[in-house]
Short mmCIF file of C-alpha atoms and ligand atoms in Angstrom, two decimals:
data_model
loop_
_atom_site.label_atom_id
_atom_site.label_comp_id
_atom_site.label_asym_id
_atom_site.label_seq_id
_atom_site.Cartn_x
_atom_site.Cartn_y
_atom_site.Cartn_z
CA MET A 1 35.24 -0.13 10.43
CA VAL A 2 31.93 -0.30 8.63
CA MET A 3 28.79 -0.91 10.66
CA ARG A 4 27.56 -4.47 10.63
CA LEU A 5 23.85 -5.19 10.34
CA PRO A 6 22.41 -8.66 11.02
CA PHE A 7 21.47 -9.49 7.43
CA ASP A 8 20.70 -12.99 6.22
CA ASN A 9 20.26 -12.80 2.47
CA THR A 10 18.29 -15.69 1.05
CA TYR A 11 17.34 -14.01 -2.22
CA ALA A 12 20.97 -13.29 -3.06
CA ARG A 13 21.58 -17.04 -2.74
CA LEU A 14 19.11 -17.83 -5.52
CA PRO A 15 20.52 -18.41 -9.04
CA SER A 16 22.13 -15.42 -10.73
CA GLY A 17 19.28 -14.97 -13.24
CA PHE A 18 17.11 -13.63 -10.42
CA TYR A 19 19.08 -10.40 -9.93
CA GLU A 20 22.11 -8.31 -10.74
CA ARG A 21 24.65 -7.66 -8.05
CA LEU A 22 25.72 -4.04 -7.63
CA ASP A 23 26.28 -1.37 -5.02
CA PRO A 24 24.15 1.74 -4.64
CA TRP A 25 25.60 4.91 -6.15
CA PRO A 26 26.69 7.52 -3.61
CA VAL A 27 24.97 10.90 -3.37
CA ALA A 28 26.63 14.27 -2.90
CA GLU A 29 25.53 15.66 0.42
CA PRO A 30 23.04 13.55 2.31
CA LYS A 31 20.99 14.96 5.17
CA TRP A 32 18.49 13.23 7.38
CA VAL A 33 14.81 13.69 6.79
CA ALA A 34 13.63 10.87 9.03
CA LEU A 35 14.67 7.67 10.72
CA ASN A 36 11.87 5.41 11.91
CA ARG A 37 12.97 4.11 15.28
CA ASP A 38 9.94 1.84 15.66
CA VAL A 39 10.71 0.05 12.42
CA ALA A 40 14.42 -0.09 13.26
CA GLU A 41 13.53 -1.82 16.52
CA LEU A 42 11.09 -4.15 14.85
CA LEU A 43 13.95 -5.26 12.62
CA GLY A 44 16.23 -5.80 15.59
CA PHE A 45 18.49 -2.89 14.63
CA ASP A 46 19.83 -0.51 17.26
CA PRO A 47 18.11 2.82 16.51
CA ALA A 48 20.73 4.79 18.42
CA ALA A 49 23.53 3.29 16.33
CA LEU A 50 21.64 4.05 13.11
CA ASP A 51 20.91 7.62 14.16
CA SER A 52 24.48 8.63 13.36
CA ALA A 53 26.64 9.89 10.53
CA GLU A 54 27.29 6.31 9.57
CA GLY A 55 23.60 5.44 9.60
CA LEU A 56 22.97 8.42 7.36
CA ALA A 57 25.69 7.25 4.97
CA ILE A 58 24.07 3.80 4.84
CA PHE A 59 20.57 5.10 4.07
CA ALA A 60 21.97 7.49 1.48
CA GLY A 61 23.62 4.57 -0.30
CA ASN A 62 27.08 6.02 0.33
CA VAL A 63 28.25 3.16 2.54
CA VAL A 64 27.29 -0.50 2.26
CA PRO A 65 26.94 -1.98 5.73
CA GLU A 66 28.72 -5.19 6.48
CA GLY A 67 26.41 -8.15 5.98
CA ALA A 68 24.55 -6.55 3.08
CA GLU A 69 24.71 -8.10 -0.39
CA PRO A 70 23.21 -5.40 -2.59
CA ILE A 71 21.21 -6.59 -5.59
CA ALA A 72 18.71 -5.25 -8.11
CA THR A 73 16.04 -7.88 -8.67
CA ALA A 74 14.58 -8.95 -12.01
CA TYR A 75 10.88 -8.83 -12.77
CA ALA A 76 8.45 -8.19 -15.60
CA GLY A 77 5.00 -6.67 -15.44
CA HIS A 78 1.77 -5.63 -17.08
CA GLN A 79 1.64 -1.85 -16.95
CA PHE A 80 -1.82 -0.47 -17.70
CA GLY A 81 -2.57 -3.80 -19.35
CA GLY A 82 0.49 -3.96 -21.62
CA PHE A 83 3.19 -6.54 -20.98
CA VAL A 84 6.80 -5.44 -20.42
CA PRO A 85 8.98 -8.57 -20.28
CA ARG A 86 11.85 -6.92 -18.43
CA LEU A 87 11.36 -4.23 -15.82
CA GLY A 88 13.32 -5.00 -12.66
CA ASP A 89 14.61 -2.67 -9.97
CA GLY A 90 15.52 0.35 -12.06
CA ARG A 91 16.01 2.64 -9.11
CA ALA A 92 16.09 0.35 -6.14
CA ILE A 93 18.67 -1.84 -4.46
CA LEU A 94 17.89 -4.60 -2.04
CA LEU A 95 20.50 -4.36 0.71
CA GLY A 96 19.49 -7.59 2.35
CA GLU A 97 17.03 -9.37 4.62
CA VAL A 98 16.70 -9.45 8.35
CA VAL A 99 14.63 -11.63 10.64
CA GLY A 100 12.90 -9.19 12.98
CA ARG A 101 12.01 -9.35 16.66
CA ASP A 102 8.66 -10.84 15.67
CA GLY A 103 10.40 -13.66 13.77
CA VAL A 104 9.30 -12.25 10.40
CA ARG A 105 11.87 -11.99 7.62
CA ARG A 106 11.89 -8.65 5.85
CA ASP A 107 13.72 -6.96 2.97
CA VAL A 108 15.54 -3.69 3.48
CA GLN A 109 15.62 -1.83 0.18
CA LEU A 110 16.97 1.55 -0.89
CA LYS A 111 14.81 3.37 -3.42
CA GLY A 112 16.34 6.16 -5.49
CA SER A 113 19.84 4.77 -5.06
CA GLY A 114 21.08 5.22 -8.61
CA PRO A 115 21.01 3.43 -11.95
CA THR A 116 20.99 -0.35 -12.31
CA PRO A 117 21.04 -2.66 -15.34
CA TYR A 118 17.21 -2.35 -15.26
CA SER A 119 17.05 1.43 -15.40
CA ARG A 120 16.28 1.64 -19.13
CA ARG A 121 16.18 5.39 -19.74
CA GLY A 122 15.61 6.33 -16.11
CA ASP A 123 18.18 7.96 -13.87
CA GLY A 124 17.68 5.53 -10.99
CA ARG A 125 16.86 8.43 -8.71
CA SER A 126 13.86 9.60 -6.77
CA ALA A 127 12.61 13.10 -6.19
CA LEU A 128 12.14 14.04 -2.55
CA GLY A 129 8.38 14.60 -2.92
CA PRO A 130 7.52 10.94 -3.65
CA VAL A 131 9.88 9.89 -0.85
CA LEU A 132 7.92 11.98 1.64
CA ARG A 133 4.62 10.69 0.28
CA GLU A 134 5.65 7.04 0.50
CA TYR A 135 7.04 7.50 4.00
CA LEU A 136 3.90 9.16 5.34
CA VAL A 137 1.28 7.12 3.55
CA SER A 138 2.88 3.73 4.17
CA GLU A 139 3.29 4.52 7.87
CA ALA A 140 -0.28 5.81 8.04
CA MET A 141 -1.52 2.61 6.43
CA ALA A 142 0.43 0.56 8.98
CA ALA A 143 -1.18 2.54 11.82
CA LEU A 144 -4.58 2.00 10.20
CA GLY A 145 -3.92 -1.73 10.33
CA VAL A 146 -3.49 -2.32 6.59
CA PRO A 147 -0.84 -4.81 5.44
CA THR A 148 1.85 -2.63 3.93
CA THR A 149 5.52 -2.08 3.35
CA ARG A 150 7.08 0.18 5.98
CA ALA A 151 9.35 3.21 5.99
CA LEU A 152 12.72 2.88 7.72
CA ALA A 153 14.44 6.06 6.58
CA ALA A 154 14.26 9.07 4.30
CA VAL A 155 17.29 11.06 3.25
CA TRP A 156 17.75 14.30 1.32
CA SER A 157 20.40 13.51 -1.30
CA GLY A 158 21.79 17.00 -1.84
CA GLU A 159 21.55 16.38 -5.60
CA PRO A 160 19.00 17.67 -8.06
CA VAL A 161 16.84 15.32 -10.08
CA TYR A 162 15.41 16.40 -13.40
CA ARG A 163 11.72 15.74 -13.86
CA GLU A 164 9.24 18.23 -15.30
CA ASN A 165 11.05 20.65 -13.01
CA VAL A 166 14.33 20.42 -11.21
CA GLU A 167 13.59 18.79 -7.87
CA PRO A 168 15.66 17.95 -4.80
CA GLY A 169 16.53 14.27 -4.75
CA GLY A 170 15.84 11.78 -1.99
CA VAL A 171 16.59 8.21 -0.99
CA PHE A 172 13.90 6.16 0.70
CA THR A 173 14.51 2.98 2.68
CA ARG A 174 11.62 0.59 2.35
CA VAL A 175 11.00 -2.48 4.45
CA ALA A 176 8.83 -5.23 2.99
CA GLN A 177 7.97 -8.82 3.83
CA SER A 178 9.53 -9.37 0.43
CA HIS A 179 9.67 -7.71 -2.96
CA LEU A 180 8.23 -10.71 -4.80
CA ARG A 181 5.53 -9.52 -7.16
CA VAL A 182 3.19 -11.02 -9.68
CA GLY A 183 5.68 -9.57 -12.18
CA THR A 184 8.50 -11.73 -10.78
CA PHE A 185 6.54 -14.82 -11.81
CA GLU A 186 5.69 -13.27 -15.17
CA TYR A 187 9.39 -12.65 -15.80
CA PHE A 188 10.32 -16.33 -15.73
CA ALA A 189 7.07 -17.53 -17.29
CA ALA A 190 7.59 -15.25 -20.31
CA ARG A 191 11.06 -16.74 -20.77
CA GLU A 192 9.60 -20.23 -20.46
CA ASP A 193 12.18 -20.85 -17.78
CA ARG A 194 10.44 -23.59 -15.89
CA ALA A 195 13.36 -24.39 -13.62
CA SER A 196 13.50 -20.81 -12.31
CA LEU A 197 9.73 -20.71 -11.97
CA GLU A 198 9.94 -23.78 -9.75
CA ILE A 199 12.68 -22.24 -7.63
CA LEU A 200 10.71 -18.99 -7.31
CA THR A 201 7.54 -20.84 -6.33
CA LYS A 202 9.33 -22.85 -3.70
CA TYR A 203 10.92 -19.68 -2.37
CA ALA A 204 7.61 -17.77 -2.23
CA VAL A 205 5.90 -20.68 -0.52
CA SER A 206 8.55 -21.04 2.14
CA ARG A 207 8.70 -17.31 2.79
CA HIS A 208 5.01 -16.39 2.71
CA TYR A 209 2.78 -19.46 2.60
CA PRO A 210 4.66 -22.20 4.46
CA GLU A 211 1.45 -24.21 4.87
CA ALA A 212 1.27 -24.52 1.05
CA ALA A 213 4.44 -26.64 1.07
CA ASP A 214 2.41 -29.60 2.31
CA ALA A 215 -0.38 -29.15 -0.21
CA GLU A 216 -0.80 -31.67 -2.99
CA ILE A 217 0.04 -28.96 -5.54
CA PRO A 218 2.05 -26.26 -3.76
CA ALA A 219 1.86 -23.84 -6.72
CA LEU A 220 -1.94 -24.03 -6.59
CA ALA A 221 -1.99 -23.50 -2.84
CA LEU A 222 0.29 -20.51 -3.35
CA LEU A 223 -2.05 -19.08 -5.98
CA GLU A 224 -5.04 -19.56 -3.70
CA GLY A 225 -3.18 -17.93 -0.84
CA VAL A 226 -2.26 -14.86 -2.87
CA ILE A 227 -5.83 -14.59 -4.17
CA GLY A 228 -7.20 -14.58 -0.63
CA ARG A 229 -4.74 -11.99 0.64
CA GLN A 230 -5.16 -9.67 -2.33
CA ALA A 231 -8.96 -9.87 -2.08
CA ARG A 232 -8.83 -8.94 1.60
CA LEU A 233 -6.26 -6.23 0.97
CA VAL A 234 -8.34 -4.44 -1.66
CA ALA A 235 -11.45 -4.64 0.54
CA HIS A 236 -9.41 -3.08 3.34
CA TRP A 237 -8.19 -0.28 1.05
CA MET A 238 -11.70 0.46 -0.07
CA SER A 239 -12.97 0.64 3.49
CA LEU A 240 -10.58 3.55 4.02
CA GLY A 241 -11.21 5.26 0.70
CA PHE A 242 -7.71 4.39 -0.51
CA ILE A 243 -6.90 4.44 -4.21
CA HIS A 244 -3.60 2.78 -5.03
CA GLY A 245 -3.40 4.46 -8.41
CA VAL A 246 -0.98 2.17 -10.23
CA MET A 247 -2.04 -1.42 -9.71
CA ASN A 248 0.27 -2.86 -12.32
CA THR A 249 1.27 -6.50 -11.87
CA ASP A 250 4.77 -5.40 -10.88
CA ASN A 251 3.18 -3.49 -8.01
CA THR A 252 1.10 -6.45 -6.81
CA SER A 253 2.93 -8.18 -4.01
CA ILE A 254 2.92 -11.90 -3.39
CA SER A 255 2.95 -11.38 0.38
CA GLY A 256 -0.31 -9.41 0.19
CA GLU A 257 1.17 -6.12 1.35
CA THR A 258 0.37 -2.75 -0.17
CA ILE A 259 3.43 -1.78 -2.19
CA ASP A 260 4.49 1.25 -4.25
CA TYR A 261 2.85 4.45 -3.10
CA GLY A 262 3.25 6.38 -6.34
CA PRO A 263 0.18 8.36 -7.36
CA CYS A 264 -1.93 6.97 -4.51
CA ALA A 265 -4.61 9.11 -2.90
CA PHE A 266 -7.63 8.97 -0.61
CA LEU A 267 -11.21 9.75 -1.50
CA ASP A 268 -12.45 13.07 -0.26
CA VAL A 269 -16.05 13.03 -1.49
CA TYR A 270 -17.29 9.51 -2.05
CA ASP A 271 -17.26 8.70 -5.76
CA PRO A 272 -16.69 5.13 -6.98
CA ALA A 273 -15.36 6.37 -10.34
CA LYS A 274 -12.73 8.55 -8.68
CA ARG A 275 -9.15 8.39 -9.92
CA PHE A 276 -6.35 10.80 -9.22
CA SER A 277 -3.37 9.56 -11.19
CA SER A 278 -2.62 11.90 -14.07
CA ILE A 279 -1.55 8.98 -16.27
CA ASP A 280 -4.62 6.86 -15.55
CA GLU A 281 -6.71 8.65 -18.16
CA ARG A 282 -9.32 5.95 -18.54
CA GLY A 283 -9.75 5.24 -14.85
CA ARG A 284 -8.41 1.71 -15.09
CA TYR A 285 -7.29 2.03 -11.47
CA ALA A 286 -10.26 4.06 -10.21
CA TYR A 287 -11.49 3.51 -6.64
CA GLY A 288 -14.39 1.25 -7.58
CA ASN A 289 -12.43 -0.76 -10.14
CA GLN A 290 -9.71 -1.98 -7.81
CA ALA A 291 -11.22 -5.39 -7.11
CA ASN A 292 -11.63 -6.08 -10.84
CA ILE A 293 -8.04 -5.10 -11.43
CA ALA A 294 -6.73 -7.19 -8.56
CA LEU A 295 -8.49 -10.18 -10.10
CA TRP A 296 -7.05 -9.32 -13.51
CA ASN A 297 -3.57 -9.19 -11.98
CA LEU A 298 -4.13 -12.49 -10.21
CA ALA A 299 -5.13 -14.02 -13.54
CA ARG A 300 -1.67 -13.04 -14.80
CA LEU A 301 -0.16 -14.84 -11.79
CA ALA A 302 -2.31 -17.88 -12.53
CA GLU A 303 -1.17 -17.90 -16.17
CA SER A 304 2.44 -17.70 -15.10
CA LEU A 305 2.00 -20.65 -12.78
CA LEU A 306 0.18 -22.85 -15.33
CA PRO A 307 3.18 -25.11 -16.02
CA LEU A 308 3.28 -26.00 -12.33
CA LEU A 309 -0.44 -26.57 -11.84
CA ALA A 310 -0.72 -29.78 -13.86
CA GLU A 311 1.14 -31.79 -16.48
CA ASP A 312 -1.51 -31.18 -19.12
CA GLN A 313 -2.65 -27.73 -20.11
CA GLU A 314 -6.37 -28.40 -19.83
CA THR A 315 -6.22 -29.55 -16.23
CA ALA A 316 -3.88 -26.68 -15.36
CA VAL A 317 -6.30 -24.11 -16.82
CA ALA A 318 -9.25 -25.69 -15.01
CA ARG A 319 -7.37 -25.49 -11.72
CA ALA A 320 -6.34 -21.90 -12.31
CA GLU A 321 -9.90 -20.91 -13.18
CA ALA A 322 -11.30 -22.60 -10.12
CA ALA A 323 -8.82 -20.75 -7.93
CA LEU A 324 -9.60 -17.41 -9.57
CA GLY A 325 -13.29 -18.19 -9.13
CA GLY A 326 -12.69 -17.98 -5.39
CA PHE A 327 -11.71 -14.32 -5.54
CA ALA A 328 -15.22 -12.86 -5.63
CA GLY A 329 -16.28 -14.74 -2.51
CA HIS A 330 -13.20 -13.67 -0.55
CA PHE A 331 -13.62 -10.09 -1.66
CA GLN A 332 -17.36 -9.90 -0.91
CA GLU A 333 -16.86 -11.41 2.50
CA ALA A 334 -14.03 -9.06 3.42
CA TRP A 335 -15.83 -6.04 1.98
CA THR A 336 -18.99 -6.82 3.89
CA GLN A 337 -17.09 -7.39 7.10
CA ARG A 338 -15.20 -4.09 6.79
CA PHE A 339 -18.11 -1.93 5.70
CA ALA A 340 -20.60 -3.46 8.13
CA ALA A 341 -18.18 -2.60 10.94
CA LYS A 342 -18.15 0.95 9.62
CA ILE A 343 -21.88 1.18 10.37
CA GLY A 344 -21.57 -0.56 13.73
CA ILE A 345 -22.12 -4.21 12.89
CA ALA A 346 -19.45 -6.69 13.95
CA GLU A 347 -20.99 -9.87 12.62
CA PRO A 348 -22.70 -9.03 9.37
CA VAL A 349 -25.51 -10.89 7.62
CA ALA A 350 -26.58 -10.42 4.00
CA GLU A 351 -29.10 -7.61 4.68
CA ASP A 352 -26.43 -5.47 6.28
CA ARG A 353 -24.89 -5.00 2.86
CA ASP A 354 -28.03 -3.20 1.70
CA GLN A 355 -27.74 -0.77 4.59
CA VAL A 356 -24.15 -0.01 3.63
CA LEU A 357 -24.91 0.35 -0.06
CA ALA A 358 -27.78 2.72 0.65
CA PHE A 359 -25.50 4.81 2.83
CA LEU A 360 -22.79 4.95 0.16
CA ASP A 361 -25.45 5.99 -2.33
CA LEU A 362 -26.39 8.89 -0.10
CA LEU A 363 -22.78 9.97 0.14
CA SER A 364 -22.30 10.01 -3.60
CA THR A 365 -25.64 11.69 -4.30
CA HIS A 366 -24.91 14.46 -1.83
CA GLY A 367 -21.17 14.69 -2.43
CA VAL A 368 -20.19 14.06 1.19
CA ASP A 369 -16.69 13.40 2.49
CA PHE A 370 -16.20 9.64 2.91
CA THR A 371 -14.01 9.72 6.04
CA LEU A 372 -16.00 12.37 7.92
CA ALA A 373 -19.34 10.77 7.13
CA PHE A 374 -18.38 7.42 8.60
CA ARG A 375 -16.56 8.91 11.57
CA HIS A 376 -19.47 11.14 12.54
CA LEU A 377 -22.03 8.44 11.95
CA ALA A 378 -21.20 7.05 15.40
CA SER A 379 -22.67 10.20 16.92
CA ALA A 380 -25.92 9.61 15.02
CA VAL A 381 -26.58 6.28 16.66
CA THR A 382 -28.65 8.14 19.26
CA PRO A 383 -31.12 10.86 18.28
CA ASP A 384 -28.53 13.63 18.69
CA ALA A 385 -27.26 13.51 15.11
CA GLU A 386 -26.33 17.12 14.54
CA ALA A 387 -22.62 16.69 13.84
CA PHE A 388 -23.44 14.02 11.35
CA GLN A 389 -26.40 15.65 9.63
CA GLY A 390 -24.43 18.88 9.38
CA LEU A 391 -22.22 17.17 6.79
CA PHE A 392 -25.14 17.16 4.39
CA SER A 393 -26.25 20.36 2.73
CA GLN A 394 -29.80 19.03 3.00
CA PRO A 395 -29.85 17.37 6.43
CA GLN A 396 -33.41 16.16 5.87
CA ALA A 397 -32.20 13.97 3.01
CA VAL A 398 -30.27 11.66 5.30
CA LYS A 399 -32.93 11.35 8.01
CA PRO A 400 -34.83 8.39 6.57
CA TRP A 401 -31.63 6.40 6.21
CA VAL A 402 -30.51 7.21 9.75
CA GLU A 403 -33.85 6.21 11.20
CA GLY A 404 -33.91 3.01 9.16
CA TRP A 405 -30.38 2.22 10.33
CA ARG A 406 -31.20 2.73 14.01
CA LYS A 407 -34.18 0.46 13.64
CA HIS A 408 -32.03 -2.08 11.83
CA LEU A 409 -29.50 -2.06 14.68
CA ARG A 410 -32.30 -2.54 17.23
CA GLU A 411 -33.72 -5.45 15.27
CA ARG A 412 -30.27 -6.99 15.07
CA GLY A 413 -29.95 -6.64 18.86
CA ILE A 414 -26.96 -4.29 18.59
CA SER A 415 -26.87 -1.64 21.29
CA ALA A 416 -25.99 1.98 20.58
CA VAL A 417 -22.92 1.61 22.79
CA ALA A 418 -21.71 -1.51 21.02
CA ALA A 419 -22.30 0.03 17.61
CA SER A 420 -20.51 3.27 18.34
CA GLU A 421 -17.62 1.45 19.95
CA ILE A 422 -16.89 -0.66 16.90
CA MET A 423 -17.41 2.36 14.64
CA ARG A 424 -14.85 4.41 16.51
CA LYS A 425 -12.33 1.60 16.17
CA THR A 426 -13.05 1.16 12.48
CA ASN A 427 -13.60 4.66 11.11
CA PRO A 428 -10.46 6.78 11.39
CA VAL A 429 -10.46 10.40 12.44
CA PHE A 430 -7.24 10.95 10.55
CA ILE A 431 -6.16 9.78 7.13
CA PRO A 432 -3.28 11.19 5.09
CA ARG A 433 -5.47 13.68 3.28
CA ASN A 434 -4.27 14.52 -0.21
CA HIS A 435 -4.06 18.24 0.40
CA ARG A 436 -2.04 17.74 3.58
CA ILE A 437 0.40 15.48 1.74
CA GLU A 438 0.75 18.19 -0.91
CA GLU A 439 1.52 20.74 1.80
CA VAL A 440 4.16 18.46 3.29
CA ILE A 441 5.76 17.97 -0.12
CA GLN A 442 5.77 21.69 -0.93
CA ALA A 443 7.41 22.52 2.39
CA GLY A 444 9.85 19.60 2.12
CA ARG A 445 11.06 20.83 -1.26
CA GLN A 446 12.08 24.04 0.51
CA GLY A 447 13.89 22.05 3.20
CA ASP A 448 11.17 22.54 5.82
CA PHE A 449 10.23 19.19 7.36
CA GLY A 450 8.08 20.56 10.18
CA PRO A 451 4.81 19.78 8.38
CA PHE A 452 6.12 16.28 7.56
CA ARG A 453 6.84 15.59 11.23
CA ARG A 454 3.55 16.97 12.48
CA LEU A 455 1.49 15.00 10.00
CA HIS A 456 3.46 11.84 10.70
CA GLU A 457 2.85 12.26 14.42
CA VAL A 458 -0.90 12.70 14.01
CA LEU A 459 -1.18 9.71 11.69
CA GLN A 460 0.40 7.41 14.25
CA ARG A 461 -2.92 7.34 16.14
CA PRO A 462 -5.53 7.60 13.42
CA PHE A 463 -8.50 6.36 15.45
CA GLU A 464 -7.99 8.71 18.41
CA GLU A 465 -9.48 12.15 18.69
CA GLN A 466 -6.61 14.64 18.88
CA PRO A 467 -8.31 18.00 19.44
CA GLU A 468 -5.03 19.91 19.12
CA SER A 469 -4.65 18.52 15.60
CA ALA A 470 -8.21 19.02 14.42
CA ILE A 471 -7.09 20.79 11.25
CA TYR A 472 -5.84 17.46 9.93
CA GLU A 473 -9.35 16.02 10.22
CA SER A 474 -11.02 18.41 7.88
CA ALA A 475 -11.93 17.80 4.29
CA PRO A 476 -10.19 20.18 1.89
CA GLU A 477 -11.67 23.60 1.20
CA PRO A 478 -12.67 23.89 -2.46
CA HIS A 479 -9.39 25.61 -3.37
CA GLU A 480 -7.36 22.92 -1.52
CA VAL A 481 -8.82 19.91 -3.32
CA VAL A 482 -6.13 17.85 -5.03
CA GLN A 483 -7.29 17.02 -8.54
CA ALA A 484 -4.39 14.94 -9.80
CA THR A 485 -1.41 13.02 -8.47
CA PHE A 486 1.77 12.16 -10.32
CA CYS A 487 4.02 9.12 -10.29
CA GLY A 488 6.99 11.37 -9.75
CA THR A 489 9.41 8.78 -11.12
P1 AMP B 1 7.11 2.15 -10.45
O1 AMP B 1 6.26 3.08 -11.23
O2 AMP B 1 7.87 2.80 -9.34
O3 AMP B 1 6.39 0.93 -10.01
O4 AMP B 1 8.24 1.67 -11.46
C1 AMP B 1 7.98 0.93 -12.63
C2 AMP B 1 9.29 0.52 -13.28
O5 AMP B 1 10.02 1.67 -13.72
C3 AMP B 1 10.23 -0.24 -12.38
O6 AMP B 1 10.92 -1.19 -13.14
C4 AMP B 1 11.15 0.83 -11.86
O7 AMP B 1 12.37 0.31 -11.45
C5 AMP B 1 11.30 1.71 -13.09
N1 AMP B 1 11.61 3.10 -12.73
C6 AMP B 1 10.79 4.01 -12.16
N2 AMP B 1 11.42 5.18 -11.97
C7 AMP B 1 12.68 5.03 -12.42
C8 AMP B 1 13.83 5.88 -12.49
N3 AMP B 1 13.81 7.14 -12.06
N4 AMP B 1 14.96 5.36 -13.01
C9 AMP B 1 15.00 4.09 -13.43
N5 AMP B 1 13.97 3.24 -13.40
C10 AMP B 1 12.81 3.69 -12.90
MG1 MG B 2 6.88 -0.58 -8.83
#
């Protein structure tokens, strides 16, 4: 008998134009890399039952559990600014949805599970390296408190995949509040399929923005909701030095979760123009450009929704523009809140922004590691600032700022204790550093998952000092610096 999982598949009950029904393709010789028991439990699955030969077969795509209705979903997308009317799940299969212990409905999706009608020239497979990266980084982001898709399982497929080199293959199981993207709306809008657009809007509202159902214009309330969540999400990313790397509209989720950890990376030295992705030659998705791009992507969502915003075009455009006009305010507010907390201020006022900006300026002028600088700043709240000043090759250079900041805190009535407490909760000790991820991937390719497990363990508690794991705190040595990341698709 095949294992039964408590799926309830609402997307598979939508009209057939929303997806193609098909089973994952089996792989030769699957082996476990990881099963995430916490996520299994969150979903209401029995981790012990999944941690079995049958569980392995399910997460390899070799067995379809009872209750699943596997589909590849249709979507379009703007990739680096150019519109592709039909993308869709080219290497992913949605097994089904489950309502978790917390009452939240989530998708369970296999990634790298073989070709689908949307594969175009791709093989539908995933190399193991990107599987390890997505597992680690998405789980680190969850532990850091960032809205994100989660990792349920990673499997070694036992089959080679052919990229620039021959690589071991992998299958990743991703859990998401849904896989609705801006590109899903673009897909139906481009086909001028108003009926499907209405169905999709209703679906997105009921799944992610139920309060919008009672709004006068639900599609507008949906748009406003997505704008708010995306603005807050990008501010949150930036506060951790995260660079998504491939913010195409098909990778912009309607639920407001971070999705698709392809060429993502974290800032080492603070540099707003930083980009890592080898295919992002012009820096479209650079660290400091992410808010602009999010807004650009949201404008594509607004365009797609125009037919539902008003009967006449002019009114619809005016409504869309007004909604998009709200982005900057949401972003500024969230950015200020996050970055003020990073310098010890829980309830920011306008002047606090200047303090933050001056600090960031110092970091870029002196080429200082973003994560270490903020983490050690807490120790500089009292005159013993050695650990912090030691990060600067010219410690004197940072003194005036530090003194100004202490004075600023005093004037704002914020005690040293209060400031350092909020800073320690806001500024992580541990992030998935690019060079550590590279190490994990190199070892994983050789079948050694020790580094993967150790890094995963450390990243579960990113805000806690873990003296035994101090090596994971450090910035890369010059020869360890990762210069470029690759999509790996
Ligand atoms: P991504 O870069 O992962 O966001 O993928 C962009 C698009 O390319 C999506 O439609 C994917 O399904 C498709 N794609 C990426 N890699 C592959 C692959 N190996 N085989 C087939 N389709 C792929
Ligand atoms: Mg994608």
